[in-house]
Amino acid sequence: MSGEDNLLRLVEAEEADENNYHLQDQVGFILRKAHQRHVSIFASHIADLTPPQFAALAKLYDIGETSQNQLGTLIAMDAATVKGVIDRLKARGLVEVSKHEVDKRRLLVNLTPEGREAIERLIPLARAITEETLAPLTTKEAATFLRLLAKLA
Amino acid sequence: MSGEDNLLRLVEAEEADENNYHLQDQVGFILRKAHQRHVSIFASHIADLTPPQFAALAKLYDIGETSQNQLGTLIAMDAATVKGVIDRLKARGLVEVSKHEVDKRRLLVNLTPEGREAIERLIPLARAITEETLAPLTTKEAATFLRLLAKLA
DNA sequence: CTGATATCATTTGCATACGAATGAATTTGA
DNA sequence: TCAAATTCATTCGTATGCAAATGATATCAG
């Protein structure tokens, strides 16, 4: 085989690599799969609540009563989505809503005693979920990953 | 202030830290936000297709005709989800389906010429999407991030 | 060969997720 | 002050995403 042949092969290989699009290497696709895996782990530990519902309860537990819109901002949900989440939590008696006395546009949301009891019971499970999600990484890798992930989010 | 006071404060701080659950530090929550950001970037570059629809086209372009179920496995979608995605791509003339000659359970899916033209046109945009998604990271950080993310997915 | 098991696809029901449109209430600015 | 712009919430439409049930077909085991 001549040197020219080798060069030709190399050039063709580079072109093939450039022209080839591998879905499984794209950050968006892997991000979607990692998210799916996390949701699955979450469901295996906490069967009666979804991650968004848990997020709403956890944030209300953290900051106390707030408006539906503000809550949505804090847990990264748009107005339409947060409404559905709050409606379902309300139907289950975990949160209660009331009108803001001064600003009549606002809908205040707060935990009920049942909601408070629920989130206090679930937080230890949530810690286990985080741990299991990160289990494929070493402690050091997990710290690096979280740092970089936060830069992307 | 006595040494005992300092010790008490330290113990209280540690307890507070243990008892405090910060949603915004949990891998699941950040993963969800990073995924949201990616979808948003995707939509800003490719308005007429969703990431799952793009994934289906890209995989069919890569491997050629396959069954609906097999395609679902390759792009990480369950049977119910992939059916909806394929139905919509079919309605737009980007894929076509046919029955497997031997195994009558299987539904074969393939790109149409329009689908092939579309995915060839979109792949350069997809590269830009990946690049923009990873833009907050340096090249080295991005490589590290992708390696760790893949371990989680 | 045939009954049990497994696979492929579909359907239903529920839960995010978001764009766009709408209406009510508030704030701003000329 | 008052019209314009903004904010808060709701509704509608579309698109994942998954569990569970169902039906059709194929494979396996005795």
Coordinates of C-alpha atoms (C1' of nucleotides) in Angstrom, one line a residue:
Chain A
M1 CA 0.0 0.0 0.0
S2 CA 1.5 3.4 -1.0
G3 CA 1.7 6.5 1.2
E4 CA -0.8 8.1 -1.0
D5 CA -3.3 5.4 -0.2
N6 CA -2.8 6.0 3.5
L7 CA -3.4 9.7 3.1
L8 CA -6.5 9.0 1.0
R9 CA -7.9 6.7 3.7
L10 CA -7.2 9.3 6.4
V11 CA -9.0 12.0 4.4
E12 CA -11.9 9.8 3.8
A13 CA -12.2 8.7 7.4
E14 CA -12.2 12.4 8.5
E15 CA -14.8 13.2 6.0
A16 CA -16.9 10.3 7.1
D17 CA -16.6 11.4 10.6
E18 CA -17.6 14.9 9.8
N19 CA -20.5 13.8 7.7
N20 CA -21.7 11.2 10.2
Y21 CA -24.1 12.4 12.8
H22 CA -24.3 10.2 15.9
L23 CA -27.5 10.9 17.8
Q24 CA -26.2 9.0 20.8
D25 CA -23.3 11.4 21.2
Q26 CA -25.4 14.6 21.2
V27 CA -25.8 16.3 24.5
G28 CA -29.5 16.8 24.1
F29 CA -30.2 13.2 23.5
I30 CA -28.1 12.1 26.5
L31 CA -29.6 14.8 28.6
R32 CA -33.0 13.5 27.8
K33 CA -32.0 9.9 28.7
A34 CA -30.4 11.0 32.0
H35 CA -33.5 12.9 32.9
Q36 CA -35.6 9.8 32.1
R37 CA -33.5 7.7 34.3
H38 CA -33.8 10.1 37.1
V39 CA -37.6 10.2 36.8
S40 CA -37.6 6.4 36.9
I41 CA -35.5 6.3 40.0
F42 CA -37.7 9.0 41.6
A43 CA -40.9 6.9 40.9
S44 CA -39.3 3.8 42.4
H45 CA -38.8 5.6 45.7
I46 CA -41.8 8.0 45.7
A47 CA -44.7 6.4 43.9
D48 CA -47.5 8.7 44.9
L49 CA -46.0 12.0 43.8
T50 CA -44.3 13.2 40.6
P51 CA -41.0 15.2 40.6
P52 CA -42.8 18.4 39.7
Q53 CA -45.3 17.9 42.5
F54 CA -42.5 17.2 44.9
A55 CA -40.7 20.3 43.8
A56 CA -43.7 22.4 44.5
L57 CA -44.2 21.0 48.0
A58 CA -40.5 21.3 48.7
K59 CA -40.3 24.9 47.7
L60 CA -43.4 25.8 49.6
Y61 CA -41.9 24.1 52.6
D62 CA -38.7 26.1 52.1
I63 CA -40.2 29.6 51.6
G64 CA -43.7 29.4 52.9
E65 CA -46.8 30.9 51.2
T66 CA -46.3 32.5 47.8
S67 CA -48.2 33.3 44.7
Q68 CA -48.7 30.6 42.1
N69 CA -46.7 32.5 39.5
Q70 CA -43.8 33.1 41.9
L71 CA -43.8 29.5 42.8
G72 CA -43.7 28.6 39.1
T73 CA -40.6 30.8 38.6
L74 CA -38.8 29.2 41.6
I75 CA -39.4 25.7 40.4
A76 CA -38.9 26.4 36.7
M77 CA -42.5 25.9 35.4
D78 CA -44.5 28.2 33.2
A79 CA -47.9 29.5 34.3
A80 CA -49.9 26.8 32.5
T81 CA -47.9 24.0 33.9
V82 CA -47.8 25.1 37.5
K83 CA -51.5 25.6 37.5
G84 CA -52.0 21.9 36.7
V85 CA -49.5 20.8 39.3
I86 CA -51.2 23.0 42.0
D87 CA -54.7 21.9 41.0
R88 CA -53.7 18.3 41.5
L89 CA -52.0 18.9 44.9
K90 CA -55.0 20.9 45.9
A91 CA -57.3 18.1 45.0
R92 CA -55.3 15.8 47.2
G93 CA -55.4 18.2 50.1
L94 CA -51.6 18.9 50.2
V95 CA -51.9 22.6 49.4
E96 CA -54.5 25.2 49.8
V97 CA -55.0 28.4 47.8
S98 CA -56.4 31.8 48.8
K99 CA -56.7 35.2 47.2
H100 CA -54.2 37.9 47.9
E101 CA -55.8 40.7 49.9
V102 CA -54.2 43.6 48.2
D103 CA -53.3 42.4 44.7
K104 CA -56.4 40.7 43.5
R105 CA -54.7 39.1 40.6
R106 CA -52.6 36.9 42.7
L107 CA -53.4 33.4 43.9
L108 CA -51.6 32.5 47.1
V109 CA -50.5 28.9 47.6
N110 CA -49.5 27.3 50.9
L111 CA -49.0 23.8 52.4
T112 CA -51.8 22.3 54.4
P113 CA -50.8 20.4 57.6
E114 CA -51.1 17.2 55.5
G115 CA -48.8 18.7 52.9
R116 CA -46.2 19.7 55.5
E117 CA -46.4 16.2 57.0
A118 CA -45.9 14.7 53.5
I119 CA -42.9 16.8 52.5
E120 CA -41.2 16.1 55.9
R121 CA -41.7 12.4 55.4
L122 CA -40.5 12.5 51.7
I123 CA -37.3 14.6 52.0
P124 CA -35.2 11.7 53.3
L125 CA -36.4 9.7 50.4
A126 CA -35.5 12.5 48.1
R127 CA -31.9 12.4 49.4
A128 CA -31.8 8.7 48.6
I129 CA -33.1 9.5 45.1
T130 CA -30.3 12.0 44.6
E131 CA -27.8 9.5 45.9
E132 CA -29.0 6.7 43.6
T133 CA -29.1 9.0 40.6
L134 CA -25.5 9.9 41.1
A135 CA -24.4 6.4 42.1
P136 CA -22.6 5.7 38.8
L137 CA -20.2 8.5 39.6
T138 CA -17.5 8.7 42.3
T139 CA -17.9 11.4 44.9
K140 CA -15.4 13.6 43.1
E141 CA -17.0 13.0 39.7
A142 CA -20.4 13.8 41.1
A143 CA -19.2 17.1 42.4
T144 CA -17.6 18.0 39.1
F145 CA -20.8 16.9 37.3
L146 CA -23.1 19.0 39.4
R147 CA -20.9 22.0 39.0
L148 CA -20.9 21.7 35.2
L149 CA -24.5 20.8 35.0
A150 CA -25.4 23.9 37.0
K151 CA -23.6 26.0 34.4
L152 CA -25.8 24.5 31.7
A153 CA -29.1 24.9 33.5
Chain B
M1 CA -18.0 34.1 73.6
S2 CA -17.1 30.8 75.2
G3 CA -15.7 27.7 73.4
E4 CA -18.9 26.0 74.3
D5 CA -20.9 28.6 72.4
N6 CA -18.8 28.0 69.3
L7 CA -19.3 24.3 69.6
L8 CA -23.0 24.8 70.0
R9 CA -23.2 27.1 66.9
L10 CA -21.2 24.6 64.9
V11 CA -23.5 21.7 65.9
E12 CA -26.6 23.9 65.1
A13 CA -25.2 24.9 61.8
E14 CA -24.5 21.3 60.9
E15 CA -28.0 20.2 61.9
A16 CA -29.5 23.1 60.0
D17 CA -27.6 22.0 57.0
E18 CA -28.7 18.5 57.4
N19 CA -32.3 19.4 57.9
N20 CA -32.4 21.9 55.1
Y21 CA -33.3 20.5 51.7
H22 CA -32.4 22.8 48.9
L23 CA -34.3 21.8 45.8
Q24 CA -32.0 23.9 43.6
D25 CA -29.0 21.7 44.5
Q26 CA -30.7 18.4 43.7
V27 CA -29.4 16.7 40.6
G28 CA -32.9 15.9 39.4
F29 CA -34.1 19.4 39.5
I30 CA -31.0 20.8 37.7
L31 CA -31.2 18.0 35.2
R32 CA -34.8 19.0 34.4
K33 CA -33.7 22.6 34.0
A34 CA -30.8 21.8 31.8
H35 CA -33.1 19.7 29.6
Q36 CA -35.6 22.5 29.4
R37 CA -32.9 24.9 28.3
H38 CA -31.7 22.5 25.6
V39 CA -35.2 22.0 24.3
S40 CA -35.6 25.8 24.1
I41 CA -32.3 26.2 22.2
F42 CA -33.4 23.4 19.9
A43 CA -36.7 25.1 19.2
S44 CA -34.9 28.4 18.4
H45 CA -32.9 26.7 15.6
I46 CA -35.4 24.1 14.4
A47 CA -38.9 25.4 14.7
D48 CA -40.9 22.8 12.7
L49 CA -39.7 19.7 14.5
T50 CA -39.4 18.6 18.1
P51 CA -36.3 16.9 19.5
P52 CA -38.0 13.5 19.6
Q53 CA -39.1 13.8 16.0
F54 CA -35.7 14.9 15.0
A55 CA -34.2 11.9 16.9
A56 CA -36.5 9.5 15.0
L57 CA -35.5 11.0 11.6
A58 CA -31.8 11.0 12.5
K59 CA -31.8 7.4 13.6
L60 CA -33.7 6.3 10.5
Y61 CA -31.2 8.2 8.4
D62 CA -28.4 6.4 10.3
I63 CA -29.6 2.8 10.2
G64 CA -32.3 2.7 7.5
E65 CA -35.6 1.0 7.7
T66 CA -36.5 -0.7 11.0
S67 CA -39.5 -1.7 13.0
Q68 CA -41.3 0.9 15.1
N69 CA -40.5 -0.9 18.3
Q70 CA -36.8 -1.2 17.4
L71 CA -36.7 2.4 16.6
G72 CA -38.2 3.2 19.9
T73 CA -35.5 1.2 21.7
L74 CA -32.8 3.1 19.8
I75 CA -34.1 6.5 20.6
A76 CA -35.2 5.7 24.1
M77 CA -39.0 5.9 23.7
D78 CA -41.5 3.5 24.9
A79 CA -44.0 1.9 22.4
A80 CA -46.8 4.4 23.2
T81 CA -44.6 7.4 22.7
V82 CA -42.9 6.3 19.6
K83 CA -46.2 5.6 18.0
G84 CA -47.3 9.2 18.4
V85 CA -44.1 10.5 17.1
I86 CA -44.2 8.3 14.0
D87 CA -47.9 9.1 13.4
R88 CA -47.0 12.8 13.3
L89 CA -44.0 12.3 11.0
K90 CA -46.1 10.1 8.7
A91 CA -48.9 12.7 8.6
R92 CA -46.2 15.2 7.4
G93 CA -44.9 12.8 4.8
L94 CA -41.4 12.5 6.3
V95 CA -41.7 8.8 7.0
E96 CA -43.7 5.9 5.6
V97 CA -44.7 2.7 7.2
S98 CA -45.2 -0.8 5.8
K99 CA -46.0 -4.3 7.1
H100 CA -43.2 -6.7 7.6
E101 CA -43.6 -9.5 5.1
V102 CA -42.6 -12.4 7.4
D103 CA -43.5 -11.2 10.9
K104 CA -46.9 -9.7 10.6
R105 CA -46.7 -8.1 14.0
R106 CA -44.1 -5.6 12.9
L107 CA -44.6 -2.2 11.5
L108 CA -41.6 -1.1 9.3
V109 CA -40.7 2.5 9.3
N110 CA -38.5 4.3 6.8
L111 CA -37.7 7.8 5.6
T112 CA -39.5 9.2 2.5
P113 CA -37.4 11.2 0.1
E114 CA -38.8 14.3 1.8
G115 CA -37.7 12.9 5.1
R116 CA -34.2 12.3 3.9
E117 CA -34.0 15.7 2.4
A118 CA -35.2 17.2 5.7
I119 CA -32.8 15.4 7.9
E120 CA -29.8 16.2 5.6
R121 CA -30.8 19.8 5.8
L122 CA -31.3 19.8 9.6
I123 CA -28.1 18.0 10.7
P124 CA -25.9 21.1 10.4
L125 CA -28.4 22.9 12.5
A126 CA -28.3 20.2 15.1
R127 CA -24.6 20.6 15.3
A128 CA -25.1 24.2 16.1
I129 CA -27.7 23.3 18.7
T130 CA -25.2 21.0 20.5
E131 CA -22.6 23.7 20.3
E132 CA -24.9 26.4 21.8
T133 CA -26.1 24.0 24.5
L134 CA -22.5 23.4 25.6
A135 CA -21.5 27.0 25.1
P136 CA -21.3 27.8 28.9
L137 CA -18.5 25.3 29.2
T138 CA -15.0 25.3 27.9
T139 CA -14.0 22.6 25.4
K140 CA -12.4 20.6 28.2
E141 CA -15.3 21.1 30.5
A142 CA -17.7 20.0 27.8
A143 CA -15.7 16.8 27.2
T144 CA -15.7 16.0 30.9
F145 CA -19.4 16.8 31.2
L146 CA -20.4 14.6 28.3
R147 CA -18.3 11.7 29.7
L148 CA -20.0 12.0 33.1
L149 CA -23.4 12.6 31.7
A150 CA -23.1 9.5 29.6
K151 CA -22.4 7.5 32.8
L152 CA -25.6 8.7 34.2
A153 CA -27.8 8.0 31.2
Chain C
dC1 C1' -48.5 -30.5 17.8
dT2 C1' -50.2 -27.4 21.0
dG3 C1' -50.7 -24.8 25.1
dA4 C1' -47.9 -21.4 27.6
dT5 C1' -45.1 -17.6 26.9
dA6 C1' -43.2 -13.7 24.7
dT7 C1' -43.2 -10.0 21.4
dC8 C1' -45.2 -6.1 18.7
dA9 C1' -48.4 -2.7 18.3
dT10 C1' -52.4 -0.1 19.8
dT11 C1' -55.4 2.3 23.0
dT12 C1' -56.7 4.7 27.2
dG13 C1' -55.7 7.6 31.0
dC14 C1' -53.0 10.7 33.4
dA15 C1' -49.2 14.1 34.0
dT16 C1' -45.9 17.4 32.5
dA17 C1' -44.5 21.2 29.2
dC18 C1' -45.1 25.2 26.5
dG19 C1' -46.9 28.7 22.9
dA20 C1' -50.7 31.6 22.1
dA21 C1' -54.8 34.0 23.2
dT22 C1' -57.7 36.1 26.7
dG23 C1' -59.4 38.7 30.7
dA24 C1' -58.8 40.9 35.1
dA25 C1' -56.0 43.8 37.9
dT26 C1' -52.1 46.7 38.6
dT27 C1' -48.3 49.8 37.5
dT28 C1' -46.1 53.2 34.7
dG29 C1' -45.3 57.3 32.3
dA30 C1' -46.4 61.3 29.7
Chain D
dT1 C1' -54.7 61.4 35.9
dC2 C1' -55.5 58.3 32.5
dA3 C1' -54.2 55.6 28.6
dA4 C1' -50.5 52.2 27.6
dA5 C1' -47.9 48.7 29.2
dT6 C1' -47.2 45.0 32.4
dT7 C1' -48.4 41.3 35.5
dC8 C1' -51.1 37.3 37.1
dA9 C1' -53.9 33.7 36.1
dT10 C1' -56.7 30.8 33.0
dT11 C1' -57.8 28.2 28.9
dC12 C1' -56.9 25.9 24.6
dG13 C1' -54.2 23.1 21.5
dT14 C1' -50.4 20.2 20.6
dA15 C1' -46.6 17.0 21.9
dT16 C1' -44.1 14.1 24.8
dG17 C1' -43.8 10.3 28.4
dC18 C1' -45.2 6.3 30.8
dA19 C1' -48.3 2.5 33.1
dA20 C1' -51.6 -0.7 32.2
dA21 C1' -54.7 -3.3 29.4
dT22 C1' -55.7 -5.5 25.0
dG23 C1' -55.3 -8.0 20.7
dA24 C1' -52.6 -10.2 17.1
dT25 C1' -48.8 -12.9 16.0
dA26 C1' -44.8 -15.6 16.8
dT27 C1' -41.9 -18.7 19.5
dC28 C1' -41.0 -22.2 22.8
dA29 C1' -41.4 -26.3 25.6
dG30 C1' -43.2 -30.6 26.6

